[in-house]
Coordinates of C-alpha atoms in Angstrom, one line a residue:
Chain A
X11 CA -5.4 6.0 -14.4
X12 CA -2.5 4.9 -12.3
X13 CA -1.7 8.3 -10.9
X14 CA -5.0 8.4 -9.2
X15 CA -3.9 6.0 -6.5
X16 CA -4.1 7.7 -3.1
X17 CA -3.1 5.0 -0.6
X18 CA -1.8 6.5 2.6
X19 CA -1.2 9.8 0.9
X20 CA -0.1 12.9 2.9
X21 CA -2.7 15.7 3.0
X22 CA -0.8 18.9 3.9
X23 CA -2.4 21.1 6.5
X24 CA -1.6 23.3 9.5
X25 CA -3.6 22.0 12.3
X26 CA -2.5 20.9 15.8
X27 CA -2.3 17.3 14.7
X28 CA -0.1 18.3 11.7
X29 CA 2.2 20.3 13.9
X30 CA 2.8 17.6 16.5
X31 CA 6.3 16.2 16.5
X32 CA 6.3 13.0 14.3
X33 CA 7.7 11.0 17.3
X34 CA 4.7 12.1 19.4
X35 CA 2.4 10.9 16.7
X36 CA 4.2 7.6 16.3
X37 CA 4.1 7.0 20.1
X38 CA 0.5 8.1 20.3
X39 CA -0.5 5.8 17.5
X40 CA 1.2 2.9 19.3
X41 CA -0.6 3.9 22.6
X42 CA -3.8 4.1 20.7
X43 CA -3.3 0.6 19.2
X44 CA -2.5 -0.9 22.6
X45 CA -5.6 0.8 24.1
X46 CA -7.7 -0.6 21.2
X47 CA -6.5 -4.1 22.0
X48 CA -7.0 -3.6 25.7
X49 CA -10.6 -2.5 25.4
X50 CA -13.0 -5.4 25.6
X51 CA -16.5 -4.0 25.6
X52 CA -18.6 -0.9 25.4
X53 CA -17.0 1.8 27.6
X54 CA -13.5 1.0 26.4
X55 CA -14.4 1.1 22.8
X56 CA -16.4 4.2 23.2
X57 CA -13.4 5.9 24.7
X58 CA -11.0 4.8 22.0
X59 CA -13.5 5.9 19.4
X60 CA -13.9 9.3 21.0
X61 CA -10.2 9.7 21.0
X62 CA -10.0 9.0 17.3
X63 CA -13.0 11.1 16.4
X64 CA -11.7 14.1 18.2
X65 CA -8.3 13.7 16.6
X66 CA -9.9 13.5 13.1
X67 CA -12.0 16.6 13.9
X68 CA -8.9 18.5 14.9
X69 CA -6.9 17.4 11.9
X70 CA -9.7 18.6 9.5
X71 CA -9.1 15.5 7.4
X72 CA -12.4 14.8 5.6
X73 CA -14.3 11.8 6.7
X74 CA -14.6 10.8 3.0
X75 CA -10.8 10.3 2.8
X76 CA -10.7 8.1 5.9
X77 CA -13.7 6.1 4.6
X78 CA -12.1 5.6 1.1
X79 CA -8.9 4.4 2.9
X80 CA -11.1 1.8 4.7
X81 CA -12.8 0.6 1.5
X82 CA -10.2 -2.0 0.5
X83 CA -10.6 -3.7 3.9
X84 CA -14.3 -4.4 3.7
X85 CA -13.8 -8.0 2.7
X86 CA -11.4 -8.7 5.6
X87 CA -13.7 -7.0 8.1
X88 CA -16.7 -9.0 6.8
X89 CA -14.9 -12.3 7.0
X90 CA -13.7 -11.7 10.5
X91 CA -17.1 -10.6 11.6
X92 CA -18.8 -13.7 10.1
X93 CA -16.3 -16.1 11.5
X94 CA -16.7 -14.7 15.0
X95 CA -20.5 -14.7 14.6
X96 CA -20.6 -18.4 14.0
X97 CA -17.8 -19.7 16.1
X98 CA -18.3 -17.9 19.4
X99 CA -20.1 -20.1 21.9
X100 CA -22.0 -18.5 24.8
X101 CA -25.0 -18.7 27.1
X102 CA -27.7 -16.7 25.3
X103 CA -28.8 -18.6 22.3
X104 CA -30.4 -16.4 19.6
X105 CA -30.9 -18.5 16.5
X106 CA -30.6 -22.2 16.0
X107 CA -31.1 -24.1 12.7
X108 CA -29.6 -27.3 11.3
X109 CA -26.0 -27.3 12.8
X110 CA -25.6 -23.6 13.1
X111 CA -26.3 -21.7 16.3
X112 CA -25.7 -18.0 16.9
X113 CA -25.3 -16.7 20.4
X114 CA -25.6 -13.1 21.7
X115 CA -22.0 -13.3 22.7
X116 CA -21.1 -14.1 19.1
X117 CA -22.9 -11.0 17.8
X118 CA -21.1 -8.9 20.3
X119 CA -17.6 -10.4 19.5
X120 CA -18.3 -10.1 15.7
X121 CA -19.2 -6.4 16.0
X122 CA -16.3 -5.6 18.3
X123 CA -13.8 -7.4 16.2
X124 CA -15.0 -5.7 13.0
X125 CA -14.8 -2.3 14.9
X126 CA -11.3 -3.1 16.1
X127 CA -10.0 -3.6 12.6
X128 CA -11.6 -0.5 11.3
X129 CA -10.5 1.6 14.2
X130 CA -7.0 0.2 13.8
X131 CA -6.7 1.2 10.1
X132 CA -8.5 4.5 10.6
X133 CA -6.0 5.4 13.3
X134 CA -2.9 4.6 11.2
X135 CA -4.4 6.3 8.2
X136 CA -4.7 9.5 10.3
X137 CA -1.0 9.2 11.0
X138 CA 0.0 8.9 7.4
X139 CA -2.5 11.5 6.3
X140 CA -1.1 14.2 8.6
X141 CA 2.6 13.3 8.6
X142 CA 4.8 13.7 5.5
X143 CA 6.9 10.7 4.6
X144 CA 10.0 12.6 5.4
X145 CA 8.8 13.5 8.9
X146 CA 7.7 10.0 9.4
X147 CA 11.1 8.5 8.7
X148 CA 12.9 11.2 10.7
X149 CA 10.7 10.4 13.7
X150 CA 11.2 6.7 13.2
X151 CA 14.9 7.1 13.0
X152 CA 15.0 9.1 16.2
X153 CA 12.8 6.7 18.1
X154 CA 14.8 3.7 17.0
X155 CA 18.1 5.4 17.8
X156 CA 18.8 3.4 21.0
X157 CA 19.0 0.3 18.8
X158 CA 22.3 1.6 17.4
X159 CA 23.9 0.4 20.5
X160 CA 23.3 -3.2 19.4
X161 CA 24.5 -2.3 15.9
X162 CA 21.2 -2.0 14.1
X163 CA 21.8 0.3 11.1
X164 CA 19.0 2.6 12.1
X165 CA 20.0 5.5 9.9
X166 CA 20.5 3.4 6.8
X167 CA 17.2 1.7 7.3
X168 CA 15.4 5.1 7.7
X169 CA 17.3 6.4 4.6
X170 CA 16.2 3.4 2.5
X171 CA 12.7 3.9 3.6
X172 CA 12.5 7.5 2.7
X173 CA 14.1 6.9 -0.7
X174 CA 11.6 4.1 -1.4
X175 CA 8.7 6.4 -0.4
X176 CA 10.1 9.2 -2.4
X177 CA 10.3 7.1 -5.6
X178 CA 6.8 5.6 -5.5
X179 CA 5.2 8.5 -7.4
X180 CA 8.2 8.8 -9.8
X181 CA 7.9 5.1 -10.7
X182 CA 4.1 5.3 -11.1
X183 CA 4.6 8.2 -13.5
X184 CA 7.3 6.3 -15.4
X185 CA 5.1 3.3 -15.7
X186 CA 2.3 5.5 -17.1
X187 CA 4.7 6.9 -19.7
X188 CA 6.2 3.6 -20.8
X189 CA 2.8 2.1 -21.1
X190 CA 1.6 4.9 -23.3
X191 CA 4.8 4.7 -25.5
X192 CA 4.3 0.9 -26.0
X193 CA 0.6 1.4 -26.7
X194 CA 1.5 3.9 -29.4
X195 CA 3.4 1.0 -31.0
X196 CA 0.4 -1.2 -30.8
X197 CA 1.1 -3.0 -27.5
X198 CA -2.1 -4.4 -26.0
X199 CA -2.2 -4.7 -22.2
X200 CA -5.9 -5.5 -21.8
X201 CA -7.0 -8.4 -24.0
X202 CA -5.9 -12.1 -24.2
X203 CA -5.6 -14.9 -21.6
X204 CA -3.4 -14.9 -18.6
X205 CA -0.2 -16.0 -20.5
X206 CA -0.8 -13.4 -23.2
X207 CA -1.3 -10.7 -20.6
X208 CA 1.9 -11.7 -18.7
X209 CA 3.8 -11.7 -22.0
X210 CA 2.4 -8.3 -22.9
X211 CA 3.9 -6.9 -19.6
X212 CA 7.5 -7.5 -20.7
X213 CA 7.7 -4.4 -22.9
X214 CA 6.6 -2.5 -19.8
X215 CA 8.6 -4.2 -17.1
X216 CA 12.0 -4.4 -18.8
X217 CA 12.3 -0.6 -19.5
X218 CA 10.9 0.1 -16.0
X219 CA 13.6 -2.1 -14.3
X220 CA 16.3 -0.6 -16.5
X221 CA 15.2 2.9 -15.6
X222 CA 14.8 2.1 -11.9
X223 CA 18.4 0.8 -11.8
X224 CA 19.6 3.8 -13.7
X225 CA 17.9 6.1 -11.3
X226 CA 19.4 4.2 -8.3
X227 CA 22.8 4.5 -9.8
X228 CA 22.4 8.3 -10.5
X229 CA 21.1 8.9 -7.0
X230 CA 24.0 7.0 -5.5
X231 CA 26.4 9.1 -7.5
X232 CA 24.6 12.3 -6.5
X233 CA 24.7 11.4 -2.9
X234 CA 28.3 10.4 -2.9
X235 CA 29.3 13.6 -4.7
X236 CA 27.7 15.5 -1.9
X237 CA 29.8 13.5 0.6
X238 CA 27.1 11.3 1.9
X239 CA 28.7 8.5 4.0
X240 CA 25.9 7.2 6.2
X241 CA 24.6 8.4 9.5
X242 CA 27.9 9.0 11.4
X243 CA 28.2 12.6 12.5
X244 CA 25.3 13.7 10.3
X245 CA 23.4 16.7 11.4
X246 CA 20.0 17.9 10.4
X247 CA 18.6 21.2 9.0
X248 CA 15.3 20.5 10.7
X249 CA 15.8 19.4 14.2
X250 CA 13.0 17.5 15.9
X251 CA 12.0 19.3 19.1
X252 CA 9.4 18.3 21.5
X253 CA 7.1 21.3 22.3
X254 CA 4.7 21.8 25.1
X255 CA 1.8 20.6 22.9
X256 CA 3.7 17.3 22.4
X257 CA 3.9 16.6 26.1
X258 CA 0.2 17.5 26.5
X259 CA -0.8 15.2 23.7
X260 CA 1.3 12.4 25.2
X261 CA -0.4 13.0 28.6
X262 CA -3.8 12.6 26.9
X263 CA -2.5 9.3 25.4
X264 CA -1.4 8.0 28.8
X265 CA -4.7 9.0 30.3
X266 CA -6.6 7.2 27.5
X267 CA -4.6 4.0 28.2
X268 CA -5.1 4.3 31.9
X269 CA -8.8 4.7 31.6
X270 CA -9.1 1.8 29.1
X271 CA -7.2 -0.4 31.5
X272 CA -9.5 0.7 34.4
X273 CA -12.6 -0.1 32.3
X274 CA -11.2 -3.5 31.5
X275 CA -10.7 -4.2 35.2
X276 CA -14.3 -3.1 35.8
X277 CA -15.5 -5.2 32.8
X278 CA -17.3 -2.4 31.1
Chain B
X1 CA -10.7 18.6 -48.5
X2 CA -11.2 16.6 -45.3
X3 CA -8.4 17.3 -42.8
X4 CA -6.4 14.2 -41.9
X5 CA -6.7 15.1 -38.2
X6 CA -9.2 17.3 -36.6
X7 CA -10.3 18.0 -33.0
X8 CA -13.7 19.4 -32.1
X9 CA -14.1 21.2 -28.8
X10 CA -11.6 18.8 -27.4
X11 CA -11.5 19.0 -23.6
X12 CA -9.4 16.9 -21.2
X13 CA -9.5 16.8 -17.4
X14 CA -7.0 14.9 -15.3
X15 CA -8.1 13.0 -12.1
X16 CA -11.7 13.7 -12.9
X17 CA -14.0 13.6 -9.8
X18 CA -11.2 13.9 -7.2
X19 CA -10.0 16.9 -5.3
X20 CA -7.0 16.9 -7.6
X21 CA -9.0 17.6 -10.8
X22 CA -7.2 19.7 -13.4
X23 CA -8.3 20.9 -16.8
X24 CA -5.4 20.2 -19.2
X25 CA -7.2 21.1 -22.5
X26 CA -10.2 23.4 -22.8
X27 CA -12.3 23.1 -25.8
X28 CA -9.6 22.9 -28.4
X29 CA -10.5 23.2 -32.1
X30 CA -7.7 22.2 -34.5
X31 CA -7.3 20.7 -37.9
X32 CA -4.3 19.5 -39.9
X33 CA -4.4 18.9 -43.7
X34 CA -2.5 16.1 -45.3
X35 CA 1.1 17.1 -46.1
X36 CA 1.4 19.9 -43.5
X37 CA 4.5 20.4 -41.4
X38 CA 3.4 21.8 -38.1
X39 CA 5.4 22.8 -35.0
X40 CA 3.6 23.0 -31.6
X41 CA 5.1 25.2 -29.0
X42 CA 4.1 26.3 -25.5
X43 CA 5.7 26.4 -22.1
X44 CA 5.6 23.4 -19.7
X45 CA 2.1 22.5 -18.6
X46 CA 0.4 24.4 -21.4
X47 CA -1.3 21.2 -22.5
X48 CA 0.6 20.4 -25.7
X49 CA 1.8 16.9 -24.7
X50 CA -1.8 16.0 -23.6
X51 CA -3.0 17.4 -26.9
X52 CA -0.8 15.2 -29.1
X53 CA -1.7 12.1 -27.1
X54 CA -5.3 12.6 -28.2
X55 CA -4.3 12.7 -31.8
X56 CA -3.6 8.9 -32.0
X57 CA -6.3 7.9 -29.6
X58 CA -4.0 7.1 -26.6
X59 CA -6.0 9.5 -24.4
X60 CA -9.8 9.7 -24.5
X61 CA -11.3 13.2 -24.5
X62 CA -13.3 14.1 -21.4
X63 CA -15.6 15.8 -23.9
X64 CA -15.4 16.7 -27.6
X65 CA -13.9 14.5 -30.3
X66 CA -10.9 13.7 -32.4
X67 CA -11.4 12.9 -36.0
X68 CA -9.1 11.0 -38.3
X69 CA -10.0 11.4 -42.0
X70 CA -13.3 12.8 -40.8
X71 CA -14.1 9.7 -38.7
X72 CA -14.2 9.7 -34.9
X73 CA -11.1 7.9 -33.6
X74 CA -13.1 6.3 -30.8
X75 CA -16.0 5.2 -32.9
X76 CA -14.9 1.6 -32.7
X77 CA -12.1 -0.3 -31.0
X78 CA -11.0 -1.6 -34.4
X79 CA -10.7 1.9 -35.8
X80 CA -8.9 3.2 -32.7
X81 CA -6.3 0.5 -33.1
X82 CA -5.9 1.3 -36.8
X83 CA -5.3 5.0 -35.9
X84 CA -2.5 4.0 -33.5
X85 CA -0.6 2.7 -36.5
X86 CA -1.6 5.3 -39.0
X87 CA -0.7 8.1 -36.7
X88 CA 2.8 7.3 -35.3
X89 CA 3.6 9.0 -32.0
X90 CA 7.1 9.3 -30.6
X91 CA 7.3 10.2 -27.0
X92 CA 9.9 12.4 -25.2
X93 CA 13.1 10.6 -24.5
X94 CA 11.9 7.5 -26.4
X95 CA 15.1 5.6 -25.8
X96 CA 13.7 4.6 -22.4
X97 CA 11.0 2.5 -24.0
X98 CA 13.5 0.0 -25.6
X99 CA 13.2 -3.5 -24.3
X100 CA 14.0 -6.2 -26.8
X101 CA 17.1 -8.3 -26.9
X102 CA 18.2 -6.9 -30.2
X103 CA 17.8 -3.7 -32.1
X104 CA 16.1 -5.6 -34.9
X105 CA 13.5 -7.1 -32.7
X106 CA 12.8 -3.8 -31.0
X107 CA 12.2 -2.0 -34.3
X108 CA 10.0 -4.9 -35.4
X109 CA 7.7 -4.6 -32.3
X110 CA 5.3 -2.1 -34.0
X111 CA 5.1 -3.9 -37.4
X112 CA 4.6 -7.3 -35.6
X113 CA 1.7 -5.8 -33.6
X114 CA 0.2 -4.8 -36.9
X115 CA 0.2 -8.5 -37.7
X116 CA 2.2 -8.1 -40.9
X117 CA 3.9 -11.1 -42.6
X118 CA 7.5 -11.9 -41.7
X119 CA 9.0 -10.8 -45.0
X120 CA 7.1 -7.5 -44.8
X121 CA 8.3 -7.0 -41.2
X122 CA 11.8 -7.7 -42.3
X123 CA 11.6 -5.2 -45.2
X124 CA 10.2 -2.5 -43.0
X125 CA 12.8 -3.0 -40.2
X126 CA 15.7 -2.7 -42.6
X127 CA 14.2 0.2 -44.4
X128 CA 13.5 2.1 -41.2
X129 CA 17.0 1.3 -39.8
X130 CA 18.5 2.6 -43.0
X131 CA 16.4 5.7 -42.9
X132 CA 17.7 6.8 -39.5
X133 CA 21.2 5.8 -40.4
X134 CA 21.7 2.6 -38.4
X135 CA 24.2 0.2 -40.0
X136 CA 23.3 -3.4 -40.7
X137 CA 25.8 -4.6 -38.1
X138 CA 23.9 -2.7 -35.4
X139 CA 20.7 -4.7 -35.9
X140 CA 21.9 -7.7 -34.0
X141 CA 23.3 -5.7 -31.0
X142 CA 21.4 -5.3 -27.8
X143 CA 19.8 -1.8 -27.6
X144 CA 21.2 -1.4 -24.1
X145 CA 24.8 -1.5 -25.4
X146 CA 24.3 1.6 -27.7
X147 CA 25.1 5.2 -27.1
X148 CA 22.3 7.6 -26.2
X149 CA 22.0 9.1 -29.7
X150 CA 22.0 5.6 -31.3
X151 CA 19.2 4.5 -28.9
X152 CA 17.1 7.4 -29.9
X153 CA 17.6 6.5 -33.6
X154 CA 16.4 2.9 -32.8
X155 CA 13.3 4.3 -31.1
X156 CA 12.5 6.6 -34.0
X157 CA 13.0 3.7 -36.4
X158 CA 10.6 1.7 -34.3
X159 CA 7.9 4.3 -35.1
X160 CA 8.8 4.9 -38.7
X161 CA 8.7 1.1 -39.4
X162 CA 5.0 1.3 -39.0
X163 CA 4.9 3.7 -41.9
X164 CA 2.5 6.1 -40.3
X165 CA 0.7 8.6 -42.6
X166 CA 1.1 11.2 -39.8
X167 CA 4.2 11.4 -37.7
X168 CA 3.9 13.1 -34.3
X169 CA 7.0 13.8 -32.2
X170 CA 7.3 15.1 -28.7
X171 CA 10.5 17.1 -28.4
X172 CA 12.4 14.7 -30.5
X173 CA 15.7 16.6 -30.2
X174 CA 15.8 17.1 -26.4
X175 CA 19.1 16.1 -24.9
X176 CA 20.9 15.6 -28.1
X177 CA 24.2 17.4 -29.1
X178 CA 23.9 20.0 -31.9
X179 CA 25.2 17.5 -34.5
X180 CA 22.6 15.0 -33.4
X181 CA 19.8 17.6 -33.5
X182 CA 20.7 18.6 -37.0
X183 CA 20.7 15.0 -38.3
X184 CA 17.4 14.2 -36.6
X185 CA 15.7 17.3 -38.0
X186 CA 17.0 16.4 -41.4
X187 CA 15.5 12.9 -41.0
X188 CA 12.1 14.3 -40.0
X189 CA 12.1 16.6 -43.0
X190 CA 13.0 13.7 -45.2
X191 CA 10.1 11.7 -43.8
X192 CA 7.8 14.6 -44.6
X193 CA 9.0 14.0 -48.1
X194 CA 8.0 17.4 -49.5
X195 CA 4.4 17.0 -48.4
X196 CA 3.7 13.3 -49.0
X197 CA 3.3 12.7 -45.3
X198 CA 2.1 14.9 -42.4
X199 CA 4.4 15.8 -39.6
X200 CA 3.5 17.5 -36.2
X201 CA 6.2 18.0 -33.7
X202 CA 6.5 19.7 -30.3
X203 CA 9.6 21.8 -29.7
X204 CA 10.9 24.3 -27.2
X205 CA 13.1 25.9 -29.7
X206 CA 11.5 28.7 -31.6
X207 CA 14.5 28.7 -33.9
X208 CA 13.8 25.1 -34.9
X209 CA 10.1 25.8 -35.4
X210 CA 10.7 28.8 -37.5
X211 CA 13.3 27.1 -39.7
X212 CA 11.4 23.9 -40.5
X213 CA 7.7 24.3 -40.0
X214 CA 5.2 25.9 -42.4
X215 CA 2.8 26.5 -39.6
X216 CA 3.2 27.1 -35.8
X217 CA 0.6 26.4 -33.2
X218 CA 1.1 28.0 -29.8
X219 CA -0.5 26.5 -26.7
X220 CA -1.2 28.4 -23.6
X221 CA -3.2 27.3 -20.5
X222 CA -4.9 24.5 -22.4
X223 CA -6.0 26.7 -25.3
X224 CA -4.6 27.4 -28.8
X225 CA -3.3 30.9 -28.4
X226 CA -1.9 31.4 -31.9
X227 CA -2.0 29.4 -35.1
X228 CA -0.4 30.5 -38.3
X229 CA 2.6 30.9 -40.5
X230 CA 5.9 31.5 -38.6
X231 CA 6.0 35.1 -39.8
X232 CA 2.5 35.9 -38.5
X233 CA 3.3 34.2 -35.1
X234 CA 6.6 36.1 -34.7
X235 CA 4.9 39.4 -35.4
X236 CA 3.3 38.9 -31.9
X237 CA 6.7 38.5 -30.2
X238 CA 5.7 40.4 -27.1
X239 CA 2.7 38.1 -26.5
X240 CA 4.9 35.1 -27.0
X241 CA 7.3 36.4 -24.3
X242 CA 4.4 37.0 -22.0
X243 CA 3.4 33.3 -22.5
X244 CA 6.8 32.3 -21.3
X245 CA 8.1 31.3 -24.7
X246 CA 11.6 32.2 -25.6
X247 CA 11.8 33.9 -28.9
X248 CA 15.0 33.9 -31.0
X249 CA 17.7 36.3 -30.0
X250 CA 17.6 38.1 -33.3
X251 CA 13.9 38.7 -33.0
X252 CA 14.4 40.2 -29.5
X253 CA 17.1 42.5 -31.0
X254 CA 14.8 43.7 -33.6
X255 CA 11.9 44.2 -31.1
X256 CA 14.2 46.3 -29.0
X257 CA 15.3 48.4 -32.0
X258 CA 11.7 49.0 -32.8
X259 CA 11.1 50.0 -29.2
X260 CA 13.9 52.5 -29.5
X261 CA 12.0 54.1 -32.4
X262 CA 13.6 52.5 -35.4
X263 CA 11.0 51.6 -38.0
X264 CA 12.1 48.0 -38.8
X265 CA 10.2 44.8 -39.4
X266 CA 10.4 42.8 -36.1
X267 CA 8.7 39.7 -37.3
X268 CA 12.0 38.2 -38.4
X269 CA 13.6 35.1 -37.0
X270 CA 16.9 34.6 -38.8
X271 CA 19.9 36.8 -39.0
X272 CA 19.6 37.0 -42.8
X273 CA 16.1 38.3 -42.6
X274 CA 17.2 40.8 -40.0
X275 CA 19.9 42.1 -42.3
X276 CA 17.4 42.5 -45.1
X277 CA 15.0 44.2 -42.8
X278 CA 17.6 46.6 -41.5
X279 CA 18.7 47.4 -45.1
X280 CA 15.1 48.2 -46.0
X281 CA 14.7 50.3 -42.9
X282 CA 17.9 52.2 -43.6
X283 CA 16.8 52.9 -47.2
X284 CA 13.5 54.3 -45.8
X285 CA 15.3 56.4 -43.2
X286 CA 17.8 57.8 -45.7
X287 CA 15.5 60.6 -46.6
X288 CA 15.4 62.0 -43.0

């Protein structure tokens, strides 16, 4: 059923990772990504992997959830791996038949590229699994604050993002309900060719759009009647504050990046 | 006599096999005879909405079965589709499912899906519109230009146009003003037609249930907690309150009187019944 979709869902918890300031987690994720792309071979990757593994352990997110988040990307990972395998030239020839030759360097690159994509997704999944959407947008808004100087509507963008996130489950539920209602009147969403299927979607999409617009209108009225007028002079009930653990976590991040750069220089 | 609808150990679990698994219905046995008028009550999350969505085959049971005229609804795809039309289901706030350009075409959606001939569709649409009190001139309007109450009528006409043998409604009067509620309930009673058709409806209002239904089914935590005539159900007023169901004010007054030691019948649910009960009680107490 539709409501079983769990893409990037937040898993509530009370671990060190959950308690970190969202800004810390955002910055750390960026540092992690930079480190991941700086690492070239074994030692660098091992370090980045260790960092992620320890973070996952601390967060108590089940490995199964991370793996199920990686599942949709299998095809991309495979294609990247295969392309690298065949197109990387090197010195140590492994296999050669017809016009295809596979080098040891190709195998290495293929494995590392596939690893890189998986580690990238796993790291960002950990961010969304341990940070509520509201915290995430709050953190983003705070981090992007300097851009206000050049008239980027940071608050408005963050607000739009949190409203959009907030309404995803609502719209999924609504879709479910309208589908059931039309099915009860004999609508058939499954059978028929492409055109028949597209046509069958109209009884679903039209009420869905109408209700989305109605909801938007009602929300706007509700916000206005509570005197919402954008970010100017707006204060928060939950202030973001950097604690000692945040600075410690950032220090670990800087250390990670420094080591990975060192390893890159050394070529290990 | 074979019941028109029957469930046998009907169980439904949401999000089966995930950490969010939840049992909504737990081994529910239920049967409805042709011509019955049944009210289903229960607080939010008691499983009543999930239950009725099984009755026309929209939801598939996790285990157990649903029988229509003694035959398993999911025995074949063909039969399941037939049951959709023979058991009409009207959802909560049905006005949000309207989508066509005109009221006429929206009401015709069901009958068209039944693959009826054009003149048959036309006849049914006009009859259903007339039944819920929509004027001819409305039929060519856009459903989005109507008022809330009128939209609801269009949605109900859309189900009635399929001429279902069993009509199931999920809180049909929610969000209507008292006049609208009254009219809608009258329409439903008229559709029941003195027992020619079967009606099952979910309501939050015990008053409505008591006034119109011949039988009340109470859901609690995915089980049927009570099932019987209104009088028998109201006799267990205290249990109802414990299940989070609001009993009529007059029933609560009588329950309190009984608590205070007055020997009166507290299974009443209308003021007239209460007066009669009090008179009877007074007569009995006159000797003391």
